[in-house]
CSV table of C-alpha atoms in Angstrom, one decimal:
chain,number,residue,atom,x,y,z
A,28,UNK,CA,0.0,0.0,0.0
A,29,UNK,CA,1.3,3.4,-0.9
A,30,UNK,CA,2.4,5.8,1.8
A,31,UNK,CA,-0.3,8.3,2.7
A,32,UNK,CA,0.5,11.9,1.7
A,33,UNK,CA,0.6,14.4,4.6
A,34,UNK,CA,1.6,17.5,2.6
A,35,UNK,CA,1.3,17.9,-1.2
A,36,UNK,CA,2.4,20.7,-3.4
A,37,UNK,CA,1.1,20.8,-7.0
A,38,UNK,CA,2.5,23.3,-9.6
A,39,UNK,CA,3.2,26.0,-7.0
A,40,UNK,CA,4.0,29.5,-8.2
A,41,UNK,CA,4.9,32.0,-5.5
A,42,UNK,CA,7.0,35.0,-4.7
A,43,UNK,CA,7.2,38.6,-3.5
A,44,UNK,CA,6.7,41.7,-5.6
A,45,UNK,CA,7.9,41.2,-9.2
A,46,UNK,CA,8.6,38.0,-11.0
A,47,UNK,CA,7.8,34.7,-9.1
A,48,UNK,CA,10.6,33.0,-7.0
A,49,UNK,CA,9.0,29.6,-7.3
A,50,UNK,CA,8.0,28.4,-10.7
A,51,UNK,CA,5.7,25.3,-10.8
A,52,UNK,CA,7.0,23.2,-7.9
A,53,UNK,CA,5.4,19.9,-7.1
A,54,UNK,CA,6.4,17.6,-4.2
A,55,UNK,CA,4.8,15.2,-1.7
A,56,UNK,CA,5.7,14.6,1.9
A,57,UNK,CA,4.4,11.2,2.9
A,58,UNK,CA,3.3,10.6,6.5
A,59,UNK,CA,6.3,9.8,8.6
A,60,UNK,CA,8.8,10.6,5.9
A,61,UNK,CA,11.6,13.2,5.8
A,62,UNK,CA,11.9,15.0,2.5
A,63,UNK,CA,14.8,17.3,1.9
A,64,UNK,CA,15.2,20.3,-0.5
A,65,UNK,CA,18.8,21.3,-1.3
A,66,UNK,CA,20.2,24.0,-3.6
A,67,UNK,CA,22.3,27.1,-3.9
A,68,UNK,CA,21.6,30.1,-1.6
A,69,UNK,CA,19.1,32.6,-2.9
A,70,UNK,CA,17.3,30.2,-5.3
A,71,UNK,CA,14.0,29.7,-3.4
A,72,UNK,CA,14.4,27.2,-0.6
A,73,UNK,CA,13.3,29.5,2.2
A,74,UNK,CA,10.6,31.0,0.0
A,75,UNK,CA,9.2,27.5,-0.5
A,76,UNK,CA,8.8,26.9,3.3
A,77,UNK,CA,7.3,30.4,3.7
A,78,UNK,CA,4.8,29.8,1.0
A,79,UNK,CA,3.6,26.6,2.6
A,80,UNK,CA,3.2,28.3,6.0
A,81,UNK,CA,1.4,31.3,4.4
A,82,UNK,CA,4.1,33.9,4.9
A,83,UNK,CA,4.5,34.3,1.1
A,84,UNK,CA,1.4,34.4,-1.1
A,85,UNK,CA,0.5,31.5,-3.3
A,86,UNK,CA,0.0,32.8,-6.9
A,87,UNK,CA,-0.9,29.6,-8.7
A,88,UNK,CA,-1.0,25.9,-7.9
A,89,UNK,CA,-2.3,24.0,-4.8
A,90,UNK,CA,-1.0,23.2,-1.4
A,91,UNK,CA,-2.9,20.6,0.7
A,92,UNK,CA,-2.4,19.2,4.2
A,93,UNK,CA,-4.1,15.8,4.6
A,94,UNK,CA,-6.0,16.5,1.5
A,95,UNK,CA,-7.4,19.9,2.7
A,96,UNK,CA,-6.3,23.0,0.8
A,97,UNK,CA,-4.1,25.6,2.6
A,98,UNK,CA,-4.2,28.1,-0.3
A,99,UNK,CA,-5.2,31.6,0.8
A,100,UNK,CA,-5.2,30.9,4.5
A,101,UNK,CA,-3.6,33.1,7.1
A,102,UNK,CA,-0.3,31.9,8.6
A,103,UNK,CA,-1.9,31.4,12.0
A,104,UNK,CA,-4.7,29.3,10.6
A,105,UNK,CA,-2.2,27.2,8.6
A,106,UNK,CA,-0.2,26.7,11.9
A,107,UNK,CA,-3.4,25.7,13.8
A,108,UNK,CA,-4.2,23.1,11.1
A,109,UNK,CA,-0.9,21.4,11.6
A,110,UNK,CA,2.0,23.0,9.9
A,111,UNK,CA,4.9,23.8,12.3
A,112,UNK,CA,7.5,26.1,10.7
A,113,UNK,CA,11.0,26.2,12.3
A,114,UNK,CA,12.5,29.2,10.5
A,115,UNK,CA,16.1,29.8,9.4
A,116,UNK,CA,18.3,31.2,12.2
A,117,UNK,CA,17.2,31.5,15.8
A,118,UNK,CA,14.2,33.9,15.7
A,119,UNK,CA,14.0,33.7,19.5
A,120,UNK,CA,12.9,36.3,22.0
A,121,UNK,CA,16.3,37.0,23.6
A,122,UNK,CA,15.0,38.5,26.9
A,123,UNK,CA,12.6,35.6,27.5
A,124,UNK,CA,13.6,32.3,29.2
A,125,UNK,CA,14.0,29.1,27.3
A,126,UNK,CA,10.7,27.8,28.7
A,127,UNK,CA,8.9,31.0,27.8
A,128,UNK,CA,10.2,30.8,24.2
A,129,UNK,CA,9.0,27.2,24.0
A,130,UNK,CA,5.5,28.1,25.3
A,131,UNK,CA,5.2,30.7,22.6
A,132,UNK,CA,5.1,27.8,20.2
A,133,UNK,CA,1.8,26.7,21.8
A,134,UNK,CA,0.2,30.1,21.6
A,135,UNK,CA,-2.8,28.8,19.7
A,136,UNK,CA,-3.4,25.9,22.2
A,137,UNK,CA,-5.9,26.7,25.0
A,138,UNK,CA,-5.7,23.3,26.8
A,139,UNK,CA,-3.1,23.6,29.6
A,140,UNK,CA,-2.8,19.9,29.9
A,141,UNK,CA,-1.9,19.6,26.2
A,142,UNK,CA,0.7,22.4,26.6
A,143,UNK,CA,2.2,20.6,29.6
A,144,UNK,CA,2.4,17.3,27.7
A,145,UNK,CA,4.1,19.0,24.8
A,146,UNK,CA,6.6,20.7,27.1
A,147,UNK,CA,7.4,17.4,28.8
A,148,UNK,CA,8.0,15.8,25.4
A,149,UNK,CA,10.4,18.7,24.4
A,150,UNK,CA,12.4,18.2,27.6
A,151,UNK,CA,12.6,14.5,27.1
A,152,UNK,CA,13.7,14.8,23.5
A,153,UNK,CA,15.9,17.8,24.2
A,154,UNK,CA,17.2,17.3,27.8
A,155,UNK,CA,19.7,20.2,27.5
A,156,UNK,CA,16.7,22.6,27.3
A,157,UNK,CA,15.3,21.2,30.6
A,158,UNK,CA,18.6,22.1,32.2
A,159,UNK,CA,18.4,25.6,30.6
A,160,UNK,CA,14.6,26.2,31.1
A,161,UNK,CA,15.0,29.3,33.3
A,162,UNK,CA,17.9,30.7,31.4
A,163,UNK,CA,17.5,33.7,29.1
A,164,UNK,CA,17.6,32.8,25.4
A,165,UNK,CA,20.2,35.6,24.9
A,166,UNK,CA,22.7,33.6,27.0
A,167,UNK,CA,22.5,30.3,25.0
A,168,UNK,CA,25.1,28.9,22.6
A,169,UNK,CA,24.2,28.7,18.9
A,170,UNK,CA,23.4,25.0,19.1
A,171,UNK,CA,21.2,25.5,22.2
A,172,UNK,CA,19.3,28.3,20.4
A,173,UNK,CA,18.7,26.1,17.4
A,174,UNK,CA,17.4,23.4,19.7
A,175,UNK,CA,15.0,25.9,21.3
A,176,UNK,CA,13.7,26.7,17.7
A,177,UNK,CA,13.1,23.0,17.1
A,178,UNK,CA,11.5,22.6,20.5
A,179,UNK,CA,9.2,25.6,19.8
A,180,UNK,CA,8.1,23.8,16.6
A,181,UNK,CA,7.3,20.7,18.6
A,182,UNK,CA,5.2,22.9,20.9
A,183,UNK,CA,3.0,23.7,18.0
A,184,UNK,CA,1.9,20.1,17.8
A,185,UNK,CA,2.0,20.1,14.0
A,186,UNK,CA,1.3,17.2,11.6
A,187,UNK,CA,4.2,18.4,9.4
A,188,UNK,CA,7.4,20.2,10.5
A,189,UNK,CA,9.1,22.6,8.1
A,190,UNK,CA,12.7,23.0,9.2
A,191,UNK,CA,14.8,25.6,7.4
A,192,UNK,CA,18.7,25.1,7.4
A,193,UNK,CA,19.1,23.8,10.9
A,194,UNK,CA,22.9,23.6,10.5
A,195,UNK,CA,23.4,27.2,9.4
A,196,UNK,CA,26.4,28.8,11.2
A,197,UNK,CA,27.0,25.9,13.6
A,198,UNK,CA,30.2,24.0,14.3
A,199,UNK,CA,30.4,20.4,12.9
A,200,UNK,CA,30.0,18.7,16.3
A,201,UNK,CA,26.9,20.8,17.0
A,202,UNK,CA,25.5,20.0,13.6
A,203,UNK,CA,25.8,16.3,14.4
A,204,UNK,CA,23.8,16.9,17.6
A,205,UNK,CA,21.1,18.8,15.8
A,206,UNK,CA,20.7,16.1,13.2
A,207,UNK,CA,20.6,13.5,15.9
A,208,UNK,CA,17.5,15.4,17.2
A,209,UNK,CA,16.0,15.5,13.7
A,210,UNK,CA,16.6,11.8,13.2
A,211,UNK,CA,14.8,11.1,16.6
A,212,UNK,CA,11.9,13.2,15.4
A,213,UNK,CA,11.6,11.2,12.2
A,214,UNK,CA,11.8,7.9,14.1
A,215,UNK,CA,8.9,9.1,16.3
A,216,UNK,CA,6.8,9.2,13.1
A,217,UNK,CA,6.7,12.9,12.3
A,218,UNK,CA,6.5,14.2,8.8
A,219,UNK,CA,9.3,16.6,8.0
A,220,UNK,CA,10.2,18.9,5.1
A,221,UNK,CA,13.8,20.0,5.6
A,222,UNK,CA,15.8,22.6,3.7
A,223,UNK,CA,19.5,22.1,3.7
A,224,UNK,CA,22.5,23.4,1.7
A,225,UNK,CA,24.7,20.3,2.1
A,226,UNK,CA,23.1,17.0,0.9
A,227,UNK,CA,25.7,14.9,2.6
A,228,UNK,CA,24.1,15.8,5.9
A,229,UNK,CA,20.9,13.9,5.1
A,230,UNK,CA,22.4,10.7,3.8
A,231,UNK,CA,20.7,7.8,5.6
A,232,UNK,CA,18.0,10.2,6.9
A,233,UNK,CA,16.0,11.6,4.0
A,234,UNK,CA,13.6,9.4,2.1
A,235,UNK,CA,13.8,11.7,-1.0
A,236,UNK,CA,15.7,14.7,-2.0
A,237,UNK,CA,14.9,17.5,-4.4
A,238,UNK,CA,17.5,19.8,-6.0
A,239,UNK,CA,16.2,23.4,-6.4
A,240,UNK,CA,17.7,25.9,-8.7
A,241,UNK,CA,16.1,29.2,-9.8
A,242,UNK,CA,12.8,28.2,-8.4
A,243,UNK,CA,12.5,24.9,-10.2
A,244,UNK,CA,13.4,21.3,-9.2
A,245,UNK,CA,16.2,20.3,-11.6
A,246,UNK,CA,16.6,16.8,-10.1
A,247,UNK,CA,14.7,14.5,-7.6
A,248,UNK,CA,15.6,11.1,-6.2
A,249,UNK,CA,17.4,9.3,-3.4
A,250,UNK,CA,20.2,11.1,-1.5
A,251,UNK,CA,22.7,8.4,-2.4
A,252,UNK,CA,21.9,8.8,-6.0
A,253,UNK,CA,22.5,12.6,-5.8
A,254,UNK,CA,25.8,12.1,-4.1
A,255,UNK,CA,27.0,9.9,-7.0
A,256,UNK,CA,26.1,12.6,-9.5
A,257,UNK,CA,29.4,14.6,-9.5
A,258,UNK,CA,28.4,16.8,-12.4
A,259,UNK,CA,25.1,17.9,-10.7
A,260,UNK,CA,26.9,18.5,-7.4
A,261,UNK,CA,29.6,20.6,-9.1
A,262,UNK,CA,27.1,22.6,-11.2
A,263,UNK,CA,24.6,23.4,-8.5
A,264,UNK,CA,26.3,22.9,-5.1
A,265,UNK,CA,29.9,23.7,-5.8
A,266,UNK,CA,31.2,20.1,-5.7
């Protein structure tokens, strides 16, 4: 039996003022799968995630979550329906504590018991945050800040997580720690659409990979297959 689609994009065209940034993108994130989009900087990866979460307007095409259209909905409604966006960079409230930042992810949830359960899950999956729960976000290391961002996404309770360049600006050892967290999230059954610049980081983790250039997918397939395509890597990712 085929895997059930959680998130589907069909012929998506989107952008800011002027010409579109995304030009007819289609992809499927099956339930429980991790799909990765790689490509050069400035070619539409972040815009793709922002379009799904409603931060960039959808001009043409269709985006569905569990078969229900997200097109034209406000970002808060899209989040409430189950899309949890972990943006590029930290995007934390620096003068709020770790726990307060995490709770901001559950702003749309009114059930205190649900919020408490989600917070417990975050602290189990990210025990370092439990140690830092009273600490101001401004005092955290880069890796800890990134973990708070992921934890805040978990607090949203989404059906699908959109994670934008989780390794950006981090040291290699910290990147390994972040990807261990992402692997754990996938193992728990979460559906994930991940944006990354380096495809080597998702070997053994991604179920499928899409190479994005100038707003179009120029290649799609398995991560191992992309890593064997030296010409593609050299042309689009610098080797």
